[in-house]
Structure formats: structure tokens, C-alpha cells
Tab-separated table of C-alpha atoms in Angstrom:
chain	number	residue	atom	x	y	z
R	1	MET	CA	-31.052	-0.073	-6.605
R	2	VAL	CA	-27.340	0.490	-7.125
R	3	ALA	CA	-25.408	0.449	-3.859
R	4	ILE	CA	-21.933	1.959	-3.799
R	5	PRO	CA	-19.312	0.602	-1.370
R	6	LEU	CA	-17.789	2.925	1.200
R	7	VAL	CA	-14.094	3.607	0.867
R	8	ARG	CA	-11.600	4.634	3.484
R	9	THR	CA	-7.974	5.270	2.585
R	10	GLU	CA	-5.559	5.004	5.486
R	11	GLY	CA	-1.877	5.518	6.036
R	12	LYS	CA	-1.741	9.272	6.244
R	13	VAL	CA	0.765	10.746	8.652
R	14	PHE	CA	-0.587	12.864	11.468
R	15	THR	CA	1.260	14.747	14.186
R	16	ASP	CA	3.123	11.776	15.685
R	17	GLY	CA	4.893	11.198	12.363
R	18	GLU	CA	3.696	7.622	12.017
R	19	PRO	CA	1.221	6.422	9.383
R	20	THR	CA	-2.302	5.792	10.667
R	21	LEU	CA	-2.253	2.186	9.536
R	22	ASP	CA	1.176	0.584	9.272
R	23	ALA	CA	1.504	-3.213	8.970
R	24	LYS	CA	1.585	-3.711	12.744
R	25	LYS	CA	-1.616	-1.740	13.298
R	26	PHE	CA	-3.168	-3.459	10.302
R	27	ILE	CA	-2.858	-6.982	11.720
R	28	ALA	CA	-3.853	-5.683	15.155
R	29	GLU	CA	-7.152	-4.689	13.477
R	30	THR	CA	-6.823	-1.169	14.816
R	31	PRO	CA	-10.241	0.502	14.489
R	32	LEU	CA	-10.699	3.357	12.045
R	33	GLN	CA	-10.644	6.353	14.308
R	34	VAL	CA	-12.702	9.493	14.431
R	35	ALA	CA	-9.586	11.156	15.858
R	36	SER	CA	-7.727	10.558	12.568
R	37	ARG	CA	-8.751	13.754	10.853
R	38	SER	CA	-7.143	17.013	9.906
R	39	THR	CA	-7.614	20.400	11.540
R	40	LYS	CA	-9.412	21.524	8.363
R	41	ALA	CA	-11.941	18.702	8.748
R	42	ARG	CA	-12.445	19.660	12.384
R	43	ALA	CA	-13.053	23.276	11.381
R	44	ALA	CA	-15.629	22.202	8.787
R	45	GLU	CA	-17.388	19.998	11.346
R	46	GLN	CA	-17.667	22.952	13.686
R	47	ALA	CA	-18.861	25.399	11.045
R	48	PHE	CA	-21.452	22.999	9.623
R	49	ARG	CA	-22.389	21.506	13.024
R	50	LEU	CA	-21.593	17.983	11.849
R	51	GLY	CA	-20.178	16.662	15.111
R	52	ASP	CA	-16.974	14.585	15.303
R	53	CYS	CA	-16.824	12.391	12.220
R	54	LEU	CA	-15.122	9.372	10.700
R	55	TYR	CA	-15.027	9.962	6.944
R	56	PHE	CA	-15.669	7.645	4.012
R	57	TYR	CA	-16.203	8.363	0.351
R	58	ALA	CA	-18.720	6.332	-1.610
R	59	GLY	CA	-16.795	4.611	-4.383
R	60	TYR	CA	-13.808	6.962	-4.374
R	61	ALA	CA	-10.364	5.746	-3.285
R	62	CYS	CA	-8.873	9.136	-2.521
R	63	PRO	CA	-5.069	9.055	-2.474
R	64	ARG	CA	-4.889	12.049	-0.148
R	65	PHE	CA	-5.424	9.965	2.965
R	66	GLY	CA	-2.961	7.167	2.409
R	67	ASN	CA	-2.080	4.084	0.426
R	68	ALA	CA	-4.070	1.393	2.213
R	69	VAL	CA	-7.496	1.309	0.581
R	70	LEU	CA	-10.275	-0.292	2.642
R	71	VAL	CA	-13.590	-0.952	0.907
R	72	TYR	CA	-16.764	-1.592	2.923
R	73	GLU	CA	-20.282	-2.863	2.304
R	74	PRO	CA	-22.599	-0.014	1.276
R	75	THR	CA	-24.870	-0.907	4.197
R	76	THR	CA	-22.106	-0.482	6.775
R	77	THR	CA	-23.404	1.651	9.579
R	78	SER	CA	-22.444	3.188	12.893
R	79	PRO	CA	-24.074	2.810	16.356
R	80	SER	CA	-24.386	6.558	16.899
R	81	GLY	CA	-25.492	7.171	13.343
R	82	GLY	CA	-24.124	9.751	10.983
R	83	HIS	CA	-24.816	11.721	7.840
R	84	ALA	CA	-23.918	11.951	4.195
R	85	THR	CA	-23.658	14.700	1.576
R	86	PRO	CA	-23.235	14.432	-2.204
R	87	PHE	CA	-19.986	16.416	-1.930
R	88	ASP	CA	-16.932	16.742	0.275
R	89	SER	CA	-17.890	18.846	3.281
R	90	GLY	CA	-14.286	19.985	3.888
R	91	GLY	CA	-13.990	21.121	0.278
R	92	LEU	CA	-17.206	23.094	0.583
R	93	TYR	CA	-16.042	24.699	3.832
R	94	LEU	CA	-12.734	25.743	2.273
R	95	GLY	CA	-14.471	27.263	-0.749
R	96	LEU	CA	-12.954	24.703	-3.117
R	97	ILE	CA	-16.384	23.508	-4.236
R	98	HIS	CA	-18.277	26.047	-6.287
R	99	ALA	CA	-22.067	26.201	-6.464
R	100	GLN	CA	-24.840	28.730	-6.596
R	101	GLY	CA	-25.919	29.377	-3.035
R	102	ALA	CA	-22.502	28.510	-1.621
R	103	GLU	CA	-20.632	31.729	-2.311
R	104	ASN	CA	-19.664	32.675	1.232
R	105	PRO	CA	-19.182	31.008	4.633
R	106	GLU	CA	-22.746	31.727	5.764
R	107	SER	CA	-24.387	30.449	2.603
R	108	ARG	CA	-22.144	27.342	2.621
R	109	GLN	CA	-23.458	26.490	6.060
R	110	ASN	CA	-27.004	26.591	4.703
R	111	TYR	CA	-25.998	24.717	1.529
R	112	CYS	CA	-24.515	21.869	3.576
R	113	ALA	CA	-27.500	21.713	5.947
R	114	THR	CA	-29.917	21.450	3.018
R	115	ALA	CA	-27.945	18.613	1.438
R	116	LEU	CA	-27.537	16.558	4.639
R	117	VAL	CA	-28.926	13.043	4.449
R	118	HIS	CA	-29.218	10.668	7.420
R	119	LEU	CA	-26.941	7.646	7.338
R	120	ALA	CA	-29.795	5.178	6.937
R	121	GLN	CA	-31.130	7.109	3.944
R	122	TRP	CA	-27.965	7.746	2.021
R	123	PRO	CA	-27.986	4.624	-0.207
R	124	VAL	CA	-31.486	5.498	-1.465
R	125	GLU	CA	-30.556	9.140	-2.054
R	126	ALA	CA	-27.312	8.156	-3.751
R	127	ASP	CA	-29.217	5.820	-6.068
R	128	ARG	CA	-31.549	8.676	-7.083
R	129	PHE	CA	-28.541	10.958	-7.529
R	130	LEU	CA	-26.801	8.480	-9.841
R	131	ASP	CA	-29.974	7.907	-11.802
R	132	SER	CA	-30.502	11.635	-12.306
R	133	TYR	CA	-26.999	12.794	-13.106
R	134	PHE	CA	-24.799	9.938	-14.349
R	135	ASP	CA	-24.869	7.631	-17.361
R	136	ASP	CA	-23.970	4.705	-15.130
R	137	VAL	CA	-22.318	3.884	-11.846
R	138	ASP	CA	-18.986	3.148	-13.579
R	139	ALA	CA	-18.712	6.782	-14.647
R	140	TYR	CA	-19.327	7.896	-11.069
R	141	VAL	CA	-16.711	5.534	-9.590
R	142	ARG	CA	-14.199	6.559	-12.249
R	143	GLY	CA	-14.673	10.149	-11.079
R	144	GLU	CA	-16.127	11.375	-14.359
R	145	ARG	CA	-18.208	14.512	-14.472
R	146	ALA	CA	-22.011	14.240	-14.322
R	147	LYS	CA	-23.907	14.178	-17.635
R	148	SER	CA	-26.220	16.970	-16.495
R	149	ASP	CA	-26.110	19.754	-13.954
R	150	ASP	CA	-27.913	20.047	-10.640
R	151	PRO	CA	-30.013	23.124	-9.764
R	152	SER	CA	-27.090	24.754	-7.916
R	153	ARG	CA	-24.767	24.253	-10.952
R	154	ARG	CA	-22.293	22.370	-8.761
R	155	LEU	CA	-21.902	19.221	-10.826
R	156	GLN	CA	-20.749	20.913	-14.004
R	157	HIS	CA	-18.936	23.910	-12.596
R	158	VAL	CA	-15.702	24.108	-14.564
R	159	ASP	CA	-13.529	24.638	-11.479
R	160	ASN	CA	-14.984	21.744	-9.521
R	161	THR	CA	-13.275	18.350	-9.275
R	162	ARG	CA	-14.647	14.966	-8.291
R	163	GLU	CA	-14.950	15.915	-4.611
R	164	ALA	CA	-17.839	18.170	-5.711
R	165	TRP	CA	-19.985	15.195	-6.780
R	166	THR	CA	-18.673	12.324	-4.678
R	167	TRP	CA	-20.792	11.185	-1.737
R	168	GLU	CA	-19.110	11.695	1.595
R	169	VAL	CA	-20.422	9.410	4.322
R	170	ARG	CA	-19.707	10.258	7.961
R	171	PHE	CA	-19.935	8.082	11.066
R	172	HIS	CA	-19.858	9.417	14.605
R	173	ASP	CA	-18.014	6.421	16.052
R	174	ASP	CA	-14.732	4.645	15.564
R	175	HIS	CA	-15.310	1.713	13.244
R	176	PRO	CA	-13.946	-1.831	13.717
R	177	MET	CA	-11.579	-2.307	10.807
R	178	LEU	CA	-12.981	-5.636	9.650
R	179	GLN	CA	-16.679	-4.930	10.180
R	180	GLY	CA	-18.324	-4.833	6.767
R	181	LEU	CA	-14.950	-5.012	4.986
R	182	LEU	CA	-15.376	-6.222	1.408
R	183	PHE	CA	-11.710	-6.020	0.509
R	184	ALA	CA	-8.531	-4.028	1.002
R	185	VAL	CA	-6.012	-3.024	-1.647
R	186	VAL	CA	-2.432	-2.238	-0.670
R	187	SER	CA	0.971	-2.122	-2.365
R	188	ALA	CA	3.108	-5.280	-2.585
R	189	ASP	CA	5.737	-3.931	-0.163
R	190	TYR	CA	2.958	-3.292	2.370
R	191	VAL	CA	1.808	-6.904	1.982
R	192	ALA	CA	5.418	-8.060	2.469
R	193	ALA	CA	5.520	-6.056	5.716
R	194	VAL	CA	2.207	-7.576	6.844
R	195	ARG	CA	3.463	-11.099	6.146
R	196	LEU	CA	6.665	-10.435	8.098
R	197	GLU	CA	4.640	-9.095	11.035
R	198	LEU	CA	2.586	-12.292	11.002
R	199	LEU	CA	5.788	-14.344	11.241
R	200	LYS	CA	7.000	-12.616	14.368
R	201	PRO	CA	7.104	-14.701	17.537
R	202	GLY	CA	4.170	-13.989	19.820
R	203	ILE	CA	1.548	-13.619	17.116
R	204	GLU	CA	-1.336	-15.944	17.959
R	205	SER	CA	-1.952	-18.650	15.392
R	206	THR	CA	-5.648	-17.715	15.091
R	207	VAL	CA	-4.669	-14.135	14.219
R	208	ARG	CA	-2.047	-15.326	11.767
R	209	ASN	CA	-4.336	-17.838	10.094
R	210	SER	CA	-7.211	-15.413	9.705
R	211	TRP	CA	-4.939	-12.882	7.977
R	212	LEU	CA	-3.357	-15.549	5.787
R	213	THR	CA	-6.868	-16.560	4.754
R	214	ARG	CA	-7.665	-12.938	3.860
R	215	LEU	CA	-4.457	-12.725	1.837
R	216	ARG	CA	-5.264	-15.989	0.080
R	217	ASP	CA	-8.916	-15.293	-0.735
R	218	GLY	CA	-8.245	-11.778	-2.026
R	219	THR	CA	-9.875	-9.897	0.855
R	220	VAL	CA	-6.455	-8.275	1.139
R	221	HIS	CA	-5.081	-7.710	-2.308
R	222	ALA	CA	-1.593	-6.524	-3.358
R	223	THR	CA	-1.243	-4.297	-6.397
R	224	LYS	CA	0.939	-5.276	-9.319
R	225	ALA	CA	4.441	-3.801	-9.444
R	226	GLY	CA	4.400	-0.020	-9.510
R	227	GLU	CA	0.622	0.307	-9.822
R	228	SER	CA	-1.602	2.505	-7.724
R	229	PRO	CA	-3.807	0.848	-5.077
R	230	HIS	CA	-6.374	3.602	-5.616
R	231	ASP	CA	-6.981	2.800	-9.281
R	232	ASP	CA	-6.936	-0.911	-8.545
R	233	ALA	CA	-9.495	-0.492	-5.751
R	234	GLU	CA	-11.849	1.532	-7.955
R	235	GLN	CA	-11.716	-1.098	-10.697
R	236	ARG	CA	-12.590	-3.733	-8.101
R	237	ILE	CA	-15.437	-1.579	-6.804
R	238	ILE	CA	-16.902	-1.367	-10.305
R	239	ALA	CA	-16.568	-5.144	-10.700
R	240	TRP	CA	-18.210	-5.687	-7.288
R	241	ILE	CA	-21.157	-3.440	-8.184
R	242	HIS	CA	-21.641	-5.225	-11.507
R	243	LYS	CA	-21.665	-8.568	-9.719
R	244	GLN	CA	-24.359	-7.336	-7.315
R	245	THR	CA	-26.548	-5.984	-10.101
R	246	ALA	CA	-26.077	-8.901	-12.534
E	1	MET	CA	-3.669	15.718	-21.804
E	2	ASP	CA	0.049	16.440	-21.865
E	3	SER	CA	2.618	14.106	-23.416
E	4	GLN	CA	5.264	12.059	-21.652
E	5	ALA	CA	7.902	14.581	-22.747
E	6	ASP	CA	6.043	17.319	-20.888
E	7	ARG	CA	6.423	15.559	-17.593
E	8	ILE	CA	9.072	15.386	-14.946
E	9	VAL	CA	9.067	12.985	-12.038
E	10	VAL	CA	8.993	14.729	-8.670
E	11	GLY	CA	7.934	12.025	-6.245
E	12	PHE	CA	6.220	8.722	-5.701
E	13	SER	CA	2.976	7.597	-4.277
E	14	GLY	CA	2.755	6.991	-0.530
E	15	LEU	CA	5.307	6.422	2.183
E	16	PRO	CA	8.149	3.906	2.020
E	17	VAL	CA	7.658	0.847	4.223
E	18	ARG	CA	10.135	0.967	7.086
E	19	GLY	CA	12.966	-1.535	6.654
E	20	GLY	CA	11.749	-2.478	3.204
E	21	CYS	CA	12.048	-1.770	-0.476
E	22	GLY	CA	9.502	-1.645	-3.256
E	23	LEU	CA	8.150	-0.224	-6.462
E	24	ARG	CA	5.737	2.699	-6.557
E	25	PRO	CA	3.999	4.706	-9.251
E	26	PRO	CA	5.722	8.020	-9.893
E	27	ILE	CA	4.156	11.401	-9.364
E	28	TYR	CA	4.699	13.745	-12.256
E	29	LYS	CA	4.747	17.451	-12.614
E	30	SER	CA	3.286	18.453	-15.911
E	31	ILE	CA	5.146	21.262	-17.655
E	32	SER	CA	2.264	22.133	-19.952
E	33	THR	CA	-0.513	22.299	-17.373
E	34	GLY	CA	1.503	23.162	-14.293
E	35	PHE	CA	-0.312	20.405	-12.473
E	36	ILE	CA	1.133	17.438	-10.687
E	37	SER	CA	-0.457	14.109	-11.331
E	38	ASP	CA	-0.227	10.625	-9.941
E	39	ALA	CA	-0.132	8.943	-13.306
E	40	SER	CA	-0.318	5.187	-13.233
E	41	CYS	CA	-2.977	3.779	-15.521
E	42	ARG	CA	-5.283	6.747	-14.990
E	43	PRO	CA	-3.886	10.181	-14.207
E	44	ARG	CA	-5.164	12.028	-11.173
E	45	MET	CA	-4.633	15.706	-11.029
E	46	ILE	CA	-3.229	17.277	-7.930
E	47	LYS	CA	-3.234	21.013	-7.391
E	48	PRO	CA	0.367	22.254	-7.182
E	49	ASP	CA	-0.190	23.876	-3.809
E	50	ASP	CA	-1.545	20.623	-2.442
E	51	PHE	CA	1.495	18.586	-3.440
E	52	TYR	CA	3.655	19.909	-0.626
E	53	GLU	CA	0.854	19.347	1.848
E	54	TYR	CA	0.614	15.762	0.620
E	55	ILE	CA	4.322	15.244	1.219
E	56	GLU	CA	3.937	16.540	4.756
E	57	GLN	CA	1.004	14.251	5.370
E	58	GLY	CA	2.529	11.129	3.880
E	59	PHE	CA	0.532	10.696	0.708
E	60	ALA	CA	3.575	11.419	-1.390
E	61	THR	CA	7.324	11.116	-1.003
E	62	LYS	CA	9.331	13.897	-2.636
E	63	LEU	CA	12.384	12.895	-4.640
E	64	PRO	CA	15.717	14.668	-4.156
E	65	THR	CA	15.883	15.819	-7.774
E	66	ASP	CA	13.509	15.980	-10.706
E	67	TRP	CA	13.853	13.332	-13.432
E	68	SER	CA	12.588	13.213	-16.988
E	69	ALA	CA	9.643	10.888	-17.445
E	70	ILE	CA	10.146	7.617	-19.322
E	71	GLU	CA	7.672	5.127	-20.738
E	72	LYS	CA	6.341	2.755	-18.048
E	73	GLY	CA	8.796	4.126	-15.504
E	74	VAL	CA	8.442	3.246	-11.825
E	75	VAL	CA	10.230	4.410	-8.707
E	76	LEU	CA	12.332	1.825	-6.905
E	77	TYR	CA	13.053	2.719	-3.295
E	78	ALA	CA	14.896	1.097	-0.420
E	79	THR	CA	14.888	2.478	3.095
E	80	HIS	CA	17.902	3.117	5.273
E	81	ASP	CA	17.353	-0.067	7.303
E	82	PHE	CA	17.173	-2.101	4.107
E	83	VAL	CA	20.290	-0.615	2.532
E	84	ARG	CA	22.430	-0.471	5.638
E	85	PRO	CA	21.381	-3.082	8.126
E	86	THR	CA	23.038	-3.066	11.513
E	87	ASP	CA	25.265	-5.735	13.103
E	88	GLY	CA	27.820	-5.585	10.325
E	89	HIS	CA	25.498	-7.083	7.777
E	90	PRO	CA	26.447	-6.695	4.145
E	91	SER	CA	25.018	-4.154	1.801
E	92	ILE	CA	23.751	-5.596	-1.450
E	93	ILE	CA	22.949	-2.303	-3.075
E	94	ASN	CA	25.395	-0.333	-5.097
E	95	ILE	CA	24.454	3.158	-4.036
E	96	GLY	CA	26.476	4.478	-6.956
E	97	ASP	CA	23.720	3.559	-9.372
E	98	ALA	CA	20.998	5.386	-7.448
E	99	LYS	CA	19.446	8.418	-9.025
E	100	GLY	CA	18.920	9.935	-5.645
E	101	ILE	CA	19.970	9.403	-2.066
E	102	LEU	CA	18.183	10.922	0.870
E	103	HIS	CA	20.469	10.629	3.881
E	104	ALA	CA	18.470	12.862	6.163
E	105	ASP	CA	15.236	10.981	5.726
E	106	LYS	CA	14.261	7.366	6.390
E	107	LEU	CA	14.668	6.795	2.684
E	108	LEU	CA	18.148	6.186	1.386
E	109	TYR	CA	18.010	4.773	-2.121
E	110	VAL	CA	15.695	5.884	-4.895
E	111	ASN	CA	15.866	5.106	-8.575
E	112	TYR	CA	13.555	5.688	-11.515
E	113	LEU	CA	13.637	2.945	-14.100
E	114	PRO	CA	11.517	1.093	-16.629
E	115	LEU	CA	9.405	-1.495	-14.830
E	116	HIS	CA	11.308	-4.435	-16.304
E	117	ASP	CA	14.693	-3.061	-15.169
E	118	SER	CA	13.346	-2.423	-11.672
E	119	ILE	CA	12.170	-6.007	-11.355
E	120	THR	CA	15.522	-7.269	-12.651
E	121	LYS	CA	17.267	-5.217	-9.982
E	122	LEU	CA	14.999	-6.534	-7.228
E	123	ASN	CA	15.641	-10.061	-8.471
E	124	MET	CA	19.388	-9.433	-8.231
E	125	TRP	CA	19.078	-8.052	-4.687
E	126	ALA	CA	16.958	-11.038	-3.637
E	127	THR	CA	19.495	-13.467	-5.136
E	128	LEU	CA	22.417	-11.813	-3.333
E	129	LEU	CA	20.564	-11.708	-0.032
E	130	ILE	CA	19.511	-15.355	-0.213
E	131	GLU	CA	23.019	-16.441	-1.181
E	132	ASP	CA	24.385	-14.478	1.759
E	133	ALA	CA	21.847	-16.105	4.072
E	134	GLU	CA	22.722	-19.591	2.805
E	135	ILE	CA	26.464	-19.005	3.223
E	136	GLN	CA	26.021	-17.615	6.737
E	137	LEU	CA	23.729	-20.473	7.688
E	138	ARG	CA	26.434	-22.991	6.850
E	139	ARG	CA	28.783	-21.141	9.222
E	140	VAL	CA	26.385	-21.087	12.161
E	141	THR	CA	27.535	-23.302	14.990
E	142	LYS	CA	25.283	-22.426	17.921
E	143	ALA	CA	21.770	-21.133	18.502
E	144	ASN	CA	22.696	-17.618	19.596
E	145	ASP	CA	25.239	-17.109	16.876
E	146	SER	CA	25.182	-13.577	15.473
E	147	GLN	CA	25.364	-15.165	12.031
E	148	LEU	CA	21.916	-16.571	12.685
E	149	THR	CA	20.576	-13.057	13.155
E	150	ARG	CA	22.264	-12.119	9.911
E	151	VAL	CA	20.640	-15.055	8.119
E	152	ILE	CA	17.172	-14.045	9.245
E	153	ASN	CA	17.803	-10.381	8.521
E	154	SER	CA	18.921	-11.210	4.968
E	155	ILE	CA	15.885	-13.410	4.358
E	156	MET	CA	13.512	-10.736	5.655
E	157	ARG	CA	15.049	-8.208	3.279
E	158	ALA	CA	14.888	-10.696	0.411
E	159	ARG	CA	11.179	-11.158	1.049
E	160	TYR	CA	10.559	-7.475	0.304
E	161	CYS	CA	12.298	-7.927	-3.058
E	162	LEU	CA	10.395	-11.125	-3.760
E	163	ALA	CA	7.064	-9.382	-3.176
E	164	GLU	CA	7.528	-7.836	-6.622
E	165	VAL	CA	9.436	-10.717	-8.252
E	166	ASN	CA	7.668	-13.855	-9.373
E	167	ASP	CA	10.576	-16.265	-8.875
E	168	LEU	CA	9.400	-19.413	-7.131
E	169	GLY	CA	12.939	-20.843	-7.064
E	170	LEU	CA	14.187	-17.932	-4.973
E	171	LYS	CA	11.086	-18.017	-2.779
E	172	ARG	CA	11.694	-21.705	-2.171
E	173	ARG	CA	15.323	-21.145	-1.134
E	174	ALA	CA	14.297	-18.249	1.105
E	175	THR	CA	11.639	-20.381	2.812
E	176	ILE	CA	14.013	-23.290	3.476
E	177	THR	CA	16.788	-21.072	4.805
E	178	PHE	CA	14.366	-19.108	6.974
E	179	ALA	CA	12.879	-22.307	8.433
E	180	VAL	CA	16.267	-23.866	9.229
E	181	ALA	CA	17.450	-20.625	10.856
E	182	ARG	CA	14.334	-20.335	12.967
E	183	ASP	CA	14.601	-23.985	13.970
E	184	LEU	CA	18.208	-23.388	15.095
E	185	GLN	CA	16.917	-20.508	17.208
E	186	GLY	CA	14.508	-22.940	18.849
E	187	GLY	CA	11.521	-21.215	17.258
E	188	ASP	CA	8.400	-22.621	15.687
E	189	THR	CA	8.671	-23.162	11.935
E	190	ASP	CA	4.976	-23.875	11.342
E	191	PRO	CA	4.137	-20.171	10.775
E	192	ILE	CA	6.752	-20.054	7.995
E	193	PHE	CA	5.107	-22.944	6.173
E	194	ALA	CA	1.631	-21.548	6.793
E	195	ASP	CA	2.813	-18.325	5.147
E	196	ALA	CA	4.455	-20.270	2.302
E	197	ARG	CA	1.011	-21.560	1.293
E	198	LEU	CA	0.412	-18.118	-0.191
E	199	ASP	CA	3.148	-18.846	-2.748
E	200	PHE	CA	3.173	-22.624	-3.148
E	201	THR	CA	0.841	-25.560	-3.672
E	202	GLU	CA	0.446	-28.184	-0.949
E	203	SER	CA	2.598	-30.653	-2.867
E	204	ALA	CA	5.332	-28.034	-3.276
E	205	ILE	CA	5.202	-27.366	0.478
E	206	VAL	CA	5.734	-31.081	1.138
E	207	GLU	CA	8.818	-30.961	-1.094
E	208	ILE	CA	10.104	-27.828	0.623
E	209	ARG	CA	9.653	-29.379	4.071
E	210	ARG	CA	11.554	-32.449	2.856
E	211	GLU	CA	14.429	-30.244	1.693
E	212	GLU	CA	14.388	-28.388	4.985
E	213	ILE	CA	14.669	-31.667	6.926
E	214	GLN	CA	17.459	-32.822	4.640
E	215	LEU	CA	19.362	-29.584	5.190
E	216	LYS	CA	18.990	-29.971	8.957
E	217	ARG	CA	20.300	-33.563	8.704
E	218	ASP	CA	23.259	-32.378	6.662
E	219	ARG	CA	24.039	-29.794	9.330
E	220	ALA	CA	23.888	-32.492	12.021
E	221	SER	CA	26.335	-34.635	10.111
E	222	PRO	CA	29.666	-32.748	9.937
E	223	VAL	CA	31.186	-34.948	7.248
E	224	ARG	CA	28.295	-34.558	4.861
E	225	HIS	CA	28.001	-30.890	5.784
E	226	GLN	CA	31.650	-30.319	4.942
E	227	TYR	CA	31.230	-32.250	1.717
E	228	ARG	CA	28.326	-30.093	0.666
E	229	ASP	CA	30.343	-26.946	1.387
E	230	CYS	CA	33.262	-28.204	-0.684
E	231	SER	CA	31.050	-29.227	-3.550
E	232	LEU	CA	29.496	-25.800	-3.680
E	233	SER	CA	32.701	-23.810	-3.463
E	234	ALA	CA	34.460	-26.067	-5.950
E	235	HIS	CA	31.699	-25.793	-8.498
E	236	PRO	CA	33.348	-24.235	-11.572
E	237	GLY	CA	30.230	-22.493	-12.760
E	238	ARG	CA	29.508	-20.904	-9.451
E	239	PRO	CA	32.347	-18.753	-8.125
E	240	PRO	CA	32.003	-17.263	-4.651
E	241	ARG	CA	29.925	-14.121	-4.864
E	242	VAL	CA	31.261	-10.853	-3.530
E	243	ILE	CA	28.369	-9.365	-1.691
E	244	GLU	CA	29.896	-6.459	0.128
E	245	GLN	CA	30.067	-3.308	-1.920
E	246	THR	CA	31.576	0.002	-1.015
E	247	ILE	CA	29.023	2.698	-0.549
């Protein structure tokens, strides 16, 4: 079975004007927070009765939510459980994802409910999904279009983008930042800021040493000059999957 | 897919790091498709309407003017705190060569250059900052000296430049100067050497620590200290550097 890592991109600016995960919060291991979501996501949760959610994409480092890319074990879970769908629920709610049976707000509600998969089941369902619709997992992680269409014609709809076939995984709890973390990819200036934070007086040596170890062993990885952490992260995800399946 | 000539640069990926500088992939607006894309090694399309939402939310930073795309171009930024540090510290950036200046925002200096030129510029900034730190360190006479704050500030800024520049010589000088300055402040230097292990081998760290101790001894011995100063300033191949520039 092919298991796809969960990806969370952080650093987006919400109402307080500060990024969700600056260097200081990063070394403080600030949990990923359910509260860090847009009003559109909240509206979708209400319409589709999803509850309050912490969002991940399976294998997709989406730049929309920031420049710190955190990649988690596919088996990462949440105490209160959660759900998954083979599309972006917010995109469906906003009418940005086109499919037969999802033409209006009422039908979208039904479409989402039918596609809902429990958190424990999502890796199995995602494996079937990949097997049915994609040449290989690399194509999925690269965001390429499916090789064949699904019954609702969502996967090959000409106006749909990768959010229409990317698995969205939702937890109902805040998530400890390091729990299940495979690796993080950030820009070099972000790493410089992290290293300076670690040098500040008052930082405990155990905290400092554990982060220096993560920087040394590649758990926290800096991109090359001028490159995107999102592309870098997706290439590493593909390499990680290949290593697991070799 | 559109060609390079069809693109203009309208922004860069993500938010600047406060107090720092760095290189980021540009965000292009494509003339032929009307789309905006974050084009590093693999283009990602962004719907035009979304771009402004992204700026608001911190995914993208909008540039003050649009620039024509160049091959392997990257955006070099430096924030206000990096360009104009407080306490009378020197500026090492010639704002005159910026392509854009955003006074109202946190971002002050932005430039769009080929990757190689950007790295050369960062190397130059790092060199100037480290030289400034070394000069100020020689002038420090007591632990609470404001020059000591300036030394540390310059080194911290240099470290942002060195994050993108693979120059072990500069990193070595920055580490030694930082450690001596922190020692003069009565602080612990072990964290600095623990951090240096990310850049250097164990044997190199031993050498660096030896140089740090030697520098501290030189400072403790006024005659030798003076001699070192004279030897540096009298060196024919190394004239005093003018660091301050008019902005």
C-alpha cells in the first residue's frame, strides 16, 4: 500500500498581522492550531457539518498557507478523530471545484457527505484512489491530472485544478508540531532566523541542542538560494515514498 | 506555457523575515495567459483574483513596480531593520541600486537580479558587516560599551547574508567575532560553538576556538593589541573600508 505523507504549510498571516509560525514560535514548538483557519474554511465547515478542523493536504505543499512546509507521517492521527475527502472541501463549498452532482450549494453538501472518509480509513481509501486514477504516486504528488475520470467527472473537468483531486485530511484537535514530523522545509533566511533565536540568552540548552540536531540531520531543511520550499518539499515527499516502497 | 519574455515580475514568494535579508523565488504575471505563477523550477498557476488575497494573507509580497523577467532571476530583499539598524549603526546597503523601495512597509530594499549577482551582493554585505564588527570590537573597552551592541548587531545581520553564501572564511570570522563579543558581555559562548557545528567540522571548531582564545589574549595585552591594529591599518593591500553610505 502506498502511504502519502500529510503536509501542512504554515506562516500565513491572520488578523493579528503576524505569521502563524515565525522563527520564535517554531522553536517554541507551537502546536498547529485549529483556530488558524480562514473565514471561508469556517463557512465550509458549517455548511458541510465538518466541525472545527485542522487542515492537511496529502502530499501537496500548498503555497497559499505559508512558506514553512511541515511534512508528517501518513499515519499521524488526532485524539478526537477527523475525516478526509479526495478534494478540498473549501474549494467545493465555494464552487471552485466542478463535478456532476455538485452544481449548487445543496448538492455540494450531499457530494461532500458521500465522499467523507473517517481518519483511520483514509490511507486505505487514498491507496485505492491512486491505484484507480493515477499512473503512479509521483504524478499525484506533482499535482498532475488523473489518467482517467471518476463517475462525477471531477478529476478531468477542464476548469478544475489540483485541489479537485488532492486528499484533504482534517483533524479536530490542535496538533503538537513535532508529533509525527518527518521533515520541514523552509527558506534559508527562515533557517538563519531560527538559528539566531536559538542563540538568544535564556534558551535552554536541551531545546537548542534538539533543534540543532534537527537542522543537522535534515529534519529541518533549508532550500537552496531563491528556490521554493513547496517544490523542494514535494520532491522530498516523492523520495520518501519511494524509500518506503523500495 | 508562455515564454520568459511574456512574463513580468510582480512579487516574491512568502513574507520577508523581520530584521533579515534573503533570496526568494519571484512571482510572475504572465502576459499571454493573464495568470500569475510562482515559477521556480515548476510553475504553479495562481488565479489573478487570488493574487491580491495572497498578498493580504502573507503568501506573497507585492513589489512596488513590475519588472521584466530575466533568466534565473531571484528577488533579493532586506527589511527595514536590516537596512537601517538603530543605535547609529552603519548602513551597508546602497539603496541607490535597489529596484524598489517600500518605505511604508516592513520591507525597505528589493532588487531583482540573476542568482549569481544576488549571491555576490550578499557576499559583499556580509564582508562589510563582518569588517565593521571586527573594527568595532577592537575599539571596545568595557562590557557595556555600545560598540559591543553594534558588533553583535552587525554579526547577526551578516549571518542572514551568509545563509545564502557558502563562504566558510567569512563564517569563521563571524563566529570568532561573535564569540569574543559575547564573552566580553559576560555571556556563554558555548551556544555559538554548538551552532557553528552546522557549518564546520569538529577539527575546524577546535581551530576556531583557538583563534578566539588568541584574540581574547591579544585584547588583554594592550601592546600586542595595539600592534595588531597598526599592522592591519598599515597593510598596503588593505585600505580602511568606508562602510557608511548615504541613503
